[in-house]
mmCIF file of C-alpha atoms in Angstrom:
data_model
loop_
_atom_site.group_PDB
_atom_site.id
_atom_site.type_symbol
_atom_site.label_atom_id
_atom_site.label_comp_id
_atom_site.label_asym_id
_atom_site.label_seq_id
_atom_site.Cartn_x
_atom_site.Cartn_y
_atom_site.Cartn_z
ATOM 1 C CA MET A 3 -0.025 -0.032 -0.026
ATOM 2 C CA THR A 4 2.791 2.518 0.942
ATOM 3 C CA GLU A 5 4.686 1.775 -2.218
ATOM 4 C CA ALA A 6 1.615 2.451 -4.296
ATOM 5 C CA ILE A 7 1.024 5.715 -2.613
ATOM 6 C CA ILE A 8 4.616 6.754 -2.994
ATOM 7 C CA THR A 9 4.243 6.010 -6.738
ATOM 8 C CA GLN A 10 1.274 8.265 -6.887
ATOM 9 C CA VAL A 11 3.008 11.057 -4.957
ATOM 10 C CA GLU A 12 5.814 10.878 -7.520
ATOM 11 C CA HIS A 13 3.415 11.187 -10.321
ATOM 12 C CA LEU A 14 1.361 13.978 -8.815
ATOM 13 C CA ALA A 15 4.517 15.961 -7.973
ATOM 14 C CA SER A 16 4.561 17.395 -11.476
ATOM 15 C CA TYR A 17 1.189 19.056 -10.823
ATOM 16 C CA ALA A 18 2.341 20.462 -7.493
ATOM 17 C CA PHE A 19 2.435 24.103 -8.662
ATOM 18 C CA VAL A 20 -1.235 24.146 -9.426
ATOM 19 C CA TRP A 21 -2.784 21.442 -7.365
ATOM 20 C CA GLY A 22 -0.304 20.881 -4.594
ATOM 21 C CA PHE A 23 -2.214 22.405 -1.701
ATOM 22 C CA ILE A 24 -5.465 20.914 -2.658
ATOM 23 C CA LEU A 25 -3.861 17.484 -2.867
ATOM 24 C CA ILE A 26 -2.225 17.934 0.471
ATOM 25 C CA PHE A 27 -5.576 18.768 1.975
ATOM 26 C CA LEU A 28 -7.280 15.732 0.374
ATOM 27 C CA PHE A 29 -4.638 13.400 1.265
ATOM 28 C CA MET A 30 -4.399 14.562 4.827
ATOM 29 C CA THR A 31 -8.118 14.366 5.184
ATOM 30 C CA MET A 32 -8.025 10.779 4.107
ATOM 31 C CA GLU A 33 -5.081 10.012 6.299
ATOM 32 C CA SER A 34 -6.852 11.322 9.276
ATOM 33 C CA THR A 35 -9.948 8.940 8.748
ATOM 34 C CA VAL A 36 -9.518 5.165 8.786
ATOM 35 C CA LEU A 37 -7.765 4.974 5.386
ATOM 36 C CA PRO A 38 -4.228 3.472 5.507
ATOM 37 C CA ILE A 39 -2.383 6.499 4.114
ATOM 38 C CA PRO A 40 0.789 7.474 5.996
ATOM 39 C CA SER A 41 1.167 11.193 6.576
ATOM 40 C CA GLU A 42 4.896 10.724 6.041
ATOM 41 C CA VAL A 43 4.464 10.058 2.271
ATOM 42 C CA VAL A 44 2.605 13.282 1.849
ATOM 43 C CA MET A 45 3.999 15.874 4.157
ATOM 44 C CA ILE A 46 7.733 15.076 3.914
ATOM 45 C CA PRO A 47 7.718 15.529 0.111
ATOM 46 C CA ALA A 48 5.552 18.673 0.646
ATOM 47 C CA GLY A 49 8.217 20.187 2.854
ATOM 48 C CA PHE A 50 10.826 19.115 0.347
ATOM 49 C CA MET A 51 8.880 20.780 -2.454
ATOM 50 C CA ALA A 52 8.381 23.922 -0.380
ATOM 51 C CA TYR A 53 12.133 24.127 0.131
ATOM 52 C CA ARG A 54 12.749 23.822 -3.582
ATOM 53 C CA GLU A 55 10.051 26.455 -4.241
ATOM 54 C CA GLU A 56 8.022 24.033 -6.404
ATOM 55 C CA LEU A 57 4.651 24.888 -4.955
ATOM 56 C CA THR A 58 2.132 27.605 -5.701
ATOM 57 C CA PHE A 59 3.832 30.694 -4.258
ATOM 58 C CA ARG A 60 7.337 29.743 -5.536
ATOM 59 C CA ALA A 61 8.886 30.973 -2.235
ATOM 60 C CA PHE A 62 10.016 28.905 0.676
ATOM 61 C CA TRP A 63 8.348 30.445 3.690
ATOM 62 C CA PRO A 64 4.971 31.259 2.187
ATOM 63 C CA ASP A 65 4.848 27.682 0.781
ATOM 64 C CA MET A 66 6.123 26.143 3.944
ATOM 65 C CA ILE A 67 3.562 27.932 6.174
ATOM 66 C CA ALA A 68 0.801 27.103 3.707
ATOM 67 C CA VAL A 69 1.869 23.438 3.741
ATOM 68 C CA ILE A 70 1.607 23.185 7.505
ATOM 69 C CA ILE A 71 -1.702 25.099 7.812
ATOM 70 C CA ILE A 72 -3.386 23.100 4.936
ATOM 71 C CA GLY A 73 -2.087 19.816 6.141
ATOM 72 C CA THR A 74 -3.507 20.619 9.651
ATOM 73 C CA LEU A 75 -6.825 21.642 8.246
ATOM 74 C CA GLY A 76 -6.998 18.404 6.332
ATOM 75 C CA SER A 77 -6.166 16.388 9.448
ATOM 76 C CA VAL A 78 -8.819 18.239 11.559
ATOM 77 C CA CYS A 79 -11.423 17.666 8.758
ATOM 78 C CA GLY A 80 -10.535 13.832 8.621
ATOM 79 C CA ALA A 81 -10.771 13.710 12.437
ATOM 80 C CA TRP A 82 -14.101 15.347 12.365
ATOM 81 C CA ILE A 83 -15.345 12.747 9.967
ATOM 82 C CA ASN A 84 -14.259 9.960 12.385
ATOM 83 C CA TYR A 85 -15.853 11.818 15.312
ATOM 84 C CA TYR A 86 -19.232 12.309 13.724
ATOM 85 C CA VAL A 87 -19.388 8.773 12.069
ATOM 86 C CA SER A 88 -18.470 7.284 15.455
ATOM 87 C CA ALA A 89 -20.996 9.283 17.397
ATOM 88 C CA LYS A 90 -23.710 8.392 14.795
ATOM 89 C CA LEU A 91 -23.061 4.786 14.330
ATOM 90 C CA GLY A 92 -22.089 3.792 17.847
ATOM 91 C CA ARG A 93 -19.836 1.264 19.483
ATOM 92 C CA PRO A 94 -21.796 -1.926 18.620
ATOM 93 C CA PHE A 95 -21.697 -1.028 14.831
ATOM 94 C CA LEU A 96 -18.057 -0.246 14.744
ATOM 95 C CA TYR A 97 -16.990 -3.336 16.613
ATOM 96 C CA LYS A 98 -19.145 -5.442 14.317
ATOM 97 C CA TYR A 99 -18.470 -3.986 10.964
ATOM 98 C CA GLY A 100 -15.196 -1.993 11.561
ATOM 99 C CA LYS A 101 -13.074 -4.767 10.063
ATOM 100 C CA TYR A 102 -14.534 -3.989 6.651
ATOM 101 C CA PHE A 103 -13.207 -0.459 6.927
ATOM 102 C CA PHE A 104 -9.620 -1.021 8.178
ATOM 103 C CA LEU A 105 -10.647 -1.062 11.812
ATOM 104 C CA SER A 106 -9.738 -4.097 13.697
ATOM 105 C CA GLU A 107 -11.342 -4.824 17.066
ATOM 106 C CA LYS A 108 -7.922 -4.795 18.679
ATOM 107 C CA SER A 109 -7.179 -1.318 17.322
ATOM 108 C CA LEU A 110 -10.533 0.018 18.470
ATOM 109 C CA GLN A 111 -10.015 -1.421 21.980
ATOM 110 C CA ARG A 112 -6.540 0.079 22.212
ATOM 111 C CA ALA A 113 -7.834 3.434 21.146
ATOM 112 C CA GLU A 114 -10.653 3.396 23.642
ATOM 113 C CA GLU A 115 -8.234 2.283 26.370
ATOM 114 C CA VAL A 116 -5.916 5.217 25.714
ATOM 115 C CA PHE A 117 -8.746 7.667 25.677
ATOM 116 C CA ARG A 118 -10.176 6.399 28.906
ATOM 117 C CA GLN A 119 -6.741 6.589 30.576
ATOM 118 C CA TYR A 120 -5.659 9.984 29.339
ATOM 119 C CA GLY A 121 -8.981 11.712 28.510
ATOM 120 C CA GLU A 122 -9.186 14.636 26.185
ATOM 121 C CA MET A 123 -5.396 15.245 26.185
ATOM 122 C CA ALA A 124 -5.019 11.981 24.297
ATOM 123 C CA THR A 125 -6.524 13.671 21.206
ATOM 124 C CA PHE A 126 -3.402 15.962 21.250
ATOM 125 C CA VAL A 127 -0.600 13.500 22.123
ATOM 126 C CA CYS A 128 -1.886 10.601 19.961
ATOM 127 C CA ARG A 129 -1.752 12.778 16.871
ATOM 128 C CA LEU A 130 1.989 11.982 16.870
ATOM 129 C CA ILE A 131 1.683 8.143 17.521
ATOM 130 C CA PRO A 132 1.346 5.782 14.609
ATOM 131 C CA VAL A 133 -1.984 3.917 14.249
ATOM 132 C CA LEU A 134 -3.490 5.822 17.159
ATOM 133 C CA ARG A 135 -3.018 9.008 15.143
ATOM 134 C CA HIS A 136 -6.158 8.497 13.107
ATOM 135 C CA LEU A 137 -8.021 6.238 15.598
ATOM 136 C CA ILE A 138 -8.132 8.474 18.690
ATOM 137 C CA SER A 139 -10.987 10.535 17.195
ATOM 138 C CA ILE A 140 -13.175 7.495 17.280
ATOM 139 C CA PRO A 141 -13.460 7.036 21.018
ATOM 140 C CA ALA A 142 -13.697 10.857 21.257
ATOM 141 C CA GLY A 143 -16.752 10.640 19.160
ATOM 142 C CA LEU A 144 -18.204 7.740 21.004
ATOM 143 C CA ALA A 145 -17.605 9.621 24.373
ATOM 144 C CA GLN A 146 -19.205 12.771 22.787
ATOM 145 C CA MET A 147 -16.159 14.800 23.710
ATOM 146 C CA ASN A 148 -16.662 18.548 23.914
ATOM 147 C CA ARG A 149 -16.474 19.712 20.309
ATOM 148 C CA LYS A 150 -14.436 22.896 20.960
ATOM 149 C CA SER A 151 -11.867 20.946 23.054
ATOM 150 C CA PHE A 152 -11.803 18.157 20.318
ATOM 151 C CA THR A 153 -11.059 20.768 17.625
ATOM 152 C CA VAL A 154 -8.408 22.585 19.685
ATOM 153 C CA TYR A 155 -6.499 19.487 20.801
ATOM 154 C CA THR A 156 -6.624 17.825 17.411
ATOM 155 C CA ALA A 157 -5.507 20.990 15.564
ATOM 156 C CA ALA A 158 -2.647 21.492 18.153
ATOM 157 C CA GLY A 159 -1.375 17.933 17.760
ATOM 158 C CA ALA A 160 -1.907 17.741 14.025
ATOM 159 C CA GLY A 161 -0.200 21.026 13.539
ATOM 160 C CA LEU A 162 2.856 20.034 15.513
ATOM 161 C CA TRP A 163 2.988 16.683 13.510
ATOM 162 C CA MET A 164 2.670 18.551 10.135
ATOM 163 C CA ALA A 165 5.376 21.022 11.225
ATOM 164 C CA ILE A 166 7.705 18.125 12.135
ATOM 165 C CA LEU A 167 7.164 16.279 8.855
ATOM 166 C CA ALA A 168 7.418 19.319 6.645
ATOM 167 C CA GLY A 169 10.509 20.340 8.454
ATOM 168 C CA ILE A 170 12.127 17.065 7.810
ATOM 169 C CA GLY A 171 11.279 17.407 4.152
ATOM 170 C CA ALA A 172 12.836 20.862 3.973
ATOM 171 C CA TYR A 173 15.863 19.732 5.760
ATOM 172 C CA LEU A 174 16.386 16.892 3.254
ATOM 173 C CA GLY A 175 15.832 19.371 0.530
ATOM 174 C CA HIS A 176 18.667 21.513 2.087
ATOM 175 C CA ILE A 177 21.225 18.728 2.442
ATOM 176 C CA LEU A 178 20.455 16.737 -0.697
ATOM 177 C CA GLY A 179 19.597 19.540 -3.204
ATOM 178 C CA GLN A 180 18.282 18.352 -6.527
ATOM 179 C CA LYS A 181 19.939 14.967 -6.283
ATOM 180 C CA ALA A 182 17.258 13.002 -4.523
ATOM 181 C CA SER A 183 14.068 11.468 -5.941
ATOM 182 C CA TYR A 184 10.818 11.690 -4.036
ATOM 183 C CA ARG A 185 11.027 8.090 -3.051
ATOM 184 C CA GLU A 186 14.433 8.608 -1.591
ATOM 185 C CA ILE A 187 13.213 11.618 0.299
ATOM 186 C CA ILE A 188 10.297 9.686 1.854
ATOM 187 C CA TYR A 189 12.546 6.909 2.980
ATOM 188 C CA LYS A 190 15.304 9.152 4.339
ATOM 189 C CA GLY A 191 12.641 11.215 6.068
ATOM 190 C CA GLU A 192 11.182 8.183 7.785
ATOM 191 C CA GLU A 193 14.591 7.121 9.020
ATOM 192 C CA LEU A 194 15.254 10.581 10.588
ATOM 193 C CA LEU A 195 11.815 10.338 12.143
ATOM 194 C CA HIS A 196 12.385 7.001 13.706
ATOM 195 C CA GLU A 197 15.800 8.018 14.857
ATOM 196 C CA HIS A 198 14.432 11.098 16.711
ATOM 197 C CA PHE A 199 10.969 9.768 17.643
ATOM 198 C CA LEU A 200 11.786 9.473 21.412
ATOM 199 C CA LEU A 201 12.869 13.104 21.515
ATOM 200 C CA ILE A 202 9.767 14.166 19.714
ATOM 201 C CA MET A 203 7.516 12.268 22.190
ATOM 202 C CA ILE A 204 9.384 13.730 25.192
ATOM 203 C CA ILE A 205 8.850 17.214 23.901
ATOM 204 C CA THR A 206 5.164 16.376 23.237
ATOM 205 C CA PHE A 207 4.568 15.169 26.745
ATOM 206 C CA LEU A 208 6.360 18.091 28.089
ATOM 207 C CA LEU A 209 4.045 20.412 26.311
ATOM 208 C CA ALA A 210 1.085 18.516 27.351
ATOM 209 C CA GLY A 211 2.294 18.618 30.941
ATOM 210 C CA ILE A 212 2.944 22.425 30.807
ATOM 211 C CA TYR A 213 -0.679 22.922 29.396
ATOM 212 C CA TYR A 214 -2.108 20.710 32.039
ATOM 213 C CA VAL A 215 -0.372 22.541 34.946
ATOM 214 C CA ILE A 216 -1.375 25.963 33.527
ATOM 215 C CA HIS A 217 -4.949 24.900 32.734
ATOM 216 C CA HIS A 218 -5.336 23.311 36.269
ATOM 217 C CA LYS A 219 -4.055 26.535 37.911
ATOM 218 C CA ILE A 220 -6.429 28.709 35.927
ATOM 219 C CA MET A 221 -9.395 26.424 36.719
ATOM 220 C CA THR A 222 -8.479 26.355 40.379
ATOM 221 C CA LYS A 223 -8.193 30.080 40.490
ATOM 222 C CA LYS A 224 -11.634 30.557 38.771
ATOM 223 C CA ILE A 225 -13.236 28.111 41.141
ATOM 224 C CA SER A 226 -11.687 29.884 44.154
ATOM 225 C CA GLU A 227 -12.777 33.259 42.821
ATOM 226 C CA ALA A 228 -16.407 31.948 42.221
ATOM 227 C CA GLU A 229 -16.529 30.444 45.782
ATOM 228 C CA ASN A 230 -15.403 33.764 47.354
ATOM 229 C CA ALA A 231 -17.652 35.913 45.275
#
């Protein structure tokens, strides 16, 4: 499956100047649902093309910023599809028929377990974890998670992930120049990602922890002020 997608990315690269951002949005929307499309094969080449000024604006920073924003919007859109479908169909349907839509019972159970254990914050952290990345919005929908919180956490996690992948692509564009094929860029990017994945997760958990502490203090202060009013 991944090889077939890489082949398509190589083919579509020639249309990137006109259709690049639309393709990024569509691919990332699909990736954020239950379809087995790795975000690495889309966003790493997107960062690479942004560095080489092959996208619409023909300038690195405008293209790079647009790549991250549009990739994030696509991810949020796909996550909302999962959320609403899960909320509408319910748990019994997903467990019974999910296997026909790339959803194994084991994966669903794992996603629900993580969501129960970590709550709403899981929709942020899991955007950076393979497999759980596109599944975590399902238990969020089943639990009827607050929609505003779901959107904010999903966008924050997806935005961070888009920036990391696009940044890797741009870095490879810097060190490899015109010599590398898109296939080589993807594989080298995945190698870099795996090498530094632990560091990425540590930073993510630190950000989540900082947010939790600040949020907890603000809520405690508000409750105290309300009680003293």
